[in-house]
Amino acid sequence: MIFVTLGTHELPFTRLLQEVERCKRTVIPDEEIIVQAGHTAYHSNDMHMHRFFQFEEMEVLYEQADLLITHAGTGSVISGLRKNKVVIAAPRLSKFGEHNDDHQLQLVDVFEAAGHILALREGDRLENVLEQAYQFQPTVFHSGREKMFGLLHEFINEA
């Protein structure tokens, strides 16, 4: 099963769903695709469309997925990495009205350079990235959360 998640951002990300659906019809017709579309209004006869899931339902879908295709939101990407999933992340772009700015480009650059994810950038064809995904071994993700909390604790205690 491929799990596609667009997060909770209020702007639509139709471009990604069109690319996934195109591949569903042409190169991955036998794959089950479950979509958390959020605020993106999109109808498909080829994919199982849902606006939102409860947290527990999302956790189950992340666990069950063989592959995660997601917008390049920090929470969505890290959730997939914590579950040791192969993640394909597509940045929302401001020029298409998908986000207010292009910060997701930087997020994709950092995670891709570290070997954690595969990127689906503007102009890329999903089938080419899917080919890479079948052999991709992501670098294990280690959160810097504890280090950050330690630094904050030190800073607060020194103040």
mmCIF file of N, CA, C and O in Angstrom, residues 2 8-9 11 22-24 34 47-49 62 65 72 79 86 96 100 104 108 111-112 114 137 143 148:
data_model
loop_
_atom_site.group_PDB
_atom_site.id
_atom_site.type_symbol
_atom_site.label_atom_id
_atom_site.label_comp_id
_atom_site.label_asym_id
_atom_site.label_seq_id
_atom_site.Cartn_x
_atom_site.Cartn_y
_atom_site.Cartn_z
ATOM 1 N N ILE A 2 0.501 2.207 -0.784
ATOM 2 C CA ILE A 2 1.173 3.513 -0.794
ATOM 3 C C ILE A 2 0.271 4.484 -0.047
ATOM 4 O O ILE A 2 -0.926 4.588 -0.344
ATOM 5 N N THR A 8 -2.038 19.231 6.774
ATOM 6 C CA THR A 8 -3.201 20.026 7.174
ATOM 7 C C THR A 8 -3.169 21.459 6.652
ATOM 8 O O THR A 8 -4.046 22.246 6.991
ATOM 9 N N HIS A 9 -2.173 21.791 5.837
ATOM 10 C CA HIS A 9 -2.089 23.155 5.316
ATOM 11 C C HIS A 9 -3.347 23.476 4.519
ATOM 12 O O HIS A 9 -3.867 22.647 3.771
ATOM 13 N N LEU A 11 -3.937 25.395 1.961
ATOM 14 C CA LEU A 11 -3.883 25.566 0.505
ATOM 15 C C LEU A 11 -3.823 24.209 -0.198
ATOM 16 O O LEU A 11 -3.228 23.265 0.313
ATOM 17 N N ARG A 22 -1.824 9.769 -12.099
ATOM 18 C CA ARG A 22 -1.302 9.427 -13.432
ATOM 19 C C ARG A 22 -0.477 8.144 -13.361
ATOM 20 O O ARG A 22 -0.628 7.238 -14.181
ATOM 21 N N CYS A 23 0.369 8.033 -12.346
ATOM 22 C CA CYS A 23 1.194 6.827 -12.188
ATOM 23 C C CYS A 23 0.355 5.620 -11.807
ATOM 24 O O CYS A 23 0.647 4.501 -12.223
ATOM 25 N N LYS A 24 -0.668 5.834 -11.002
ATOM 26 C CA LYS A 24 -1.565 4.731 -10.627
ATOM 27 C C LYS A 24 -2.181 4.114 -11.870
ATOM 28 O O LYS A 24 -2.296 2.902 -11.996
ATOM 29 N N ILE A 34 -3.864 5.022 -0.616
ATOM 30 C CA ILE A 34 -4.734 5.700 0.339
ATOM 31 C C ILE A 34 -4.216 7.122 0.486
ATOM 32 O O ILE A 34 -3.014 7.328 0.710
ATOM 33 N N MET A 47 -7.936 6.079 -6.423
ATOM 34 C CA MET A 47 -7.289 6.169 -5.116
ATOM 35 C C MET A 47 -8.368 6.303 -4.040
ATOM 36 O O MET A 47 -9.433 6.843 -4.299
ATOM 37 N N HIS A 48 -8.077 5.827 -2.842
ATOM 38 C CA HIS A 48 -9.002 5.946 -1.709
ATOM 39 C C HIS A 48 -8.765 7.303 -1.060
ATOM 40 O O HIS A 48 -7.748 7.507 -0.400
ATOM 41 N N MET A 49 -9.698 8.221 -1.258
ATOM 42 C CA MET A 49 -9.540 9.598 -0.815
ATOM 43 C C MET A 49 -10.191 9.829 0.551
ATOM 44 O O MET A 49 -11.325 9.403 0.779
ATOM 45 N N TYR A 62 0.710 4.866 8.526
ATOM 46 C CA TYR A 62 2.165 4.957 8.383
ATOM 47 C C TYR A 62 2.804 3.582 8.574
ATOM 48 O O TYR A 62 3.708 3.207 7.842
ATOM 49 N N ALA A 65 1.984 1.185 5.494
ATOM 50 C CA ALA A 65 2.447 1.616 4.165
ATOM 51 C C ALA A 65 3.764 0.965 3.778
ATOM 52 O O ALA A 65 4.675 0.822 4.599
ATOM 53 N N ALA A 72 6.205 18.100 1.592
ATOM 54 C CA ALA A 72 7.458 18.199 2.346
ATOM 55 C C ALA A 72 7.268 18.959 3.651
ATOM 56 O O ALA A 72 8.068 19.811 4.015
ATOM 57 N N SER A 79 7.454 11.797 10.517
ATOM 58 C CA SER A 79 6.613 10.660 10.913
ATOM 59 C C SER A 79 6.953 9.423 10.092
ATOM 60 O O SER A 79 7.028 8.317 10.631
ATOM 61 N N VAL A 86 10.355 4.286 3.403
ATOM 62 C CA VAL A 86 10.908 5.027 2.284
ATOM 63 C C VAL A 86 9.947 6.177 2.031
ATOM 64 O O VAL A 86 8.738 5.974 1.870
ATOM 65 N N PHE A 96 2.602 28.087 -7.381
ATOM 66 C CA PHE A 96 1.397 27.368 -7.765
ATOM 67 C C PHE A 96 0.269 27.577 -6.748
ATOM 68 O O PHE A 96 -0.764 26.909 -6.822
ATOM 69 N N ASN A 100 2.534 29.497 1.266
ATOM 70 C CA ASN A 100 2.798 30.935 1.356
ATOM 71 C C ASN A 100 4.219 31.289 0.930
ATOM 72 O O ASN A 100 4.485 32.422 0.533
ATOM 73 N N GLN A 104 9.536 24.603 1.995
ATOM 74 C CA GLN A 104 9.593 23.151 1.833
ATOM 75 C C GLN A 104 10.714 22.725 0.879
ATOM 76 O O GLN A 104 11.206 21.606 0.971
ATOM 77 N N VAL A 108 13.361 19.732 1.877
ATOM 78 C CA VAL A 108 13.687 18.622 0.985
ATOM 79 C C VAL A 108 15.191 18.552 0.744
ATOM 80 O O VAL A 108 15.785 17.472 0.784
ATOM 81 N N PHE A 111 16.938 17.044 3.982
ATOM 82 C CA PHE A 111 16.657 15.621 4.199
ATOM 83 C C PHE A 111 17.214 14.753 3.065
ATOM 84 O O PHE A 111 17.688 13.642 3.309
ATOM 85 N N GLU A 112 17.172 15.256 1.847
ATOM 86 C CA GLU A 112 17.715 14.492 0.722
ATOM 87 C C GLU A 112 19.237 14.409 0.809
ATOM 88 O O GLU A 112 19.817 13.334 0.618
ATOM 89 N N ALA A 114 21.036 14.415 3.385
ATOM 90 C CA ALA A 114 21.390 13.513 4.483
ATOM 91 C C ALA A 114 21.076 12.050 4.151
ATOM 92 O O ALA A 114 21.400 11.153 4.931
ATOM 93 N N GLN A 137 17.770 2.752 0.242
ATOM 94 C CA GLN A 137 17.960 2.426 1.657
ATOM 95 C C GLN A 137 18.204 3.741 2.388
ATOM 96 O O GLN A 137 19.317 4.263 2.376
ATOM 97 N N SER A 143 16.619 12.062 15.668
ATOM 98 C CA SER A 143 16.127 13.384 16.038
ATOM 99 C C SER A 143 17.153 14.106 16.909
ATOM 100 O O SER A 143 17.827 13.494 17.727
ATOM 101 N N MET A 148 18.506 19.529 21.635
ATOM 102 C CA MET A 148 17.898 20.853 21.648
ATOM 103 C C MET A 148 17.314 21.155 23.031
ATOM 104 O O MET A 148 17.483 22.249 23.553
#
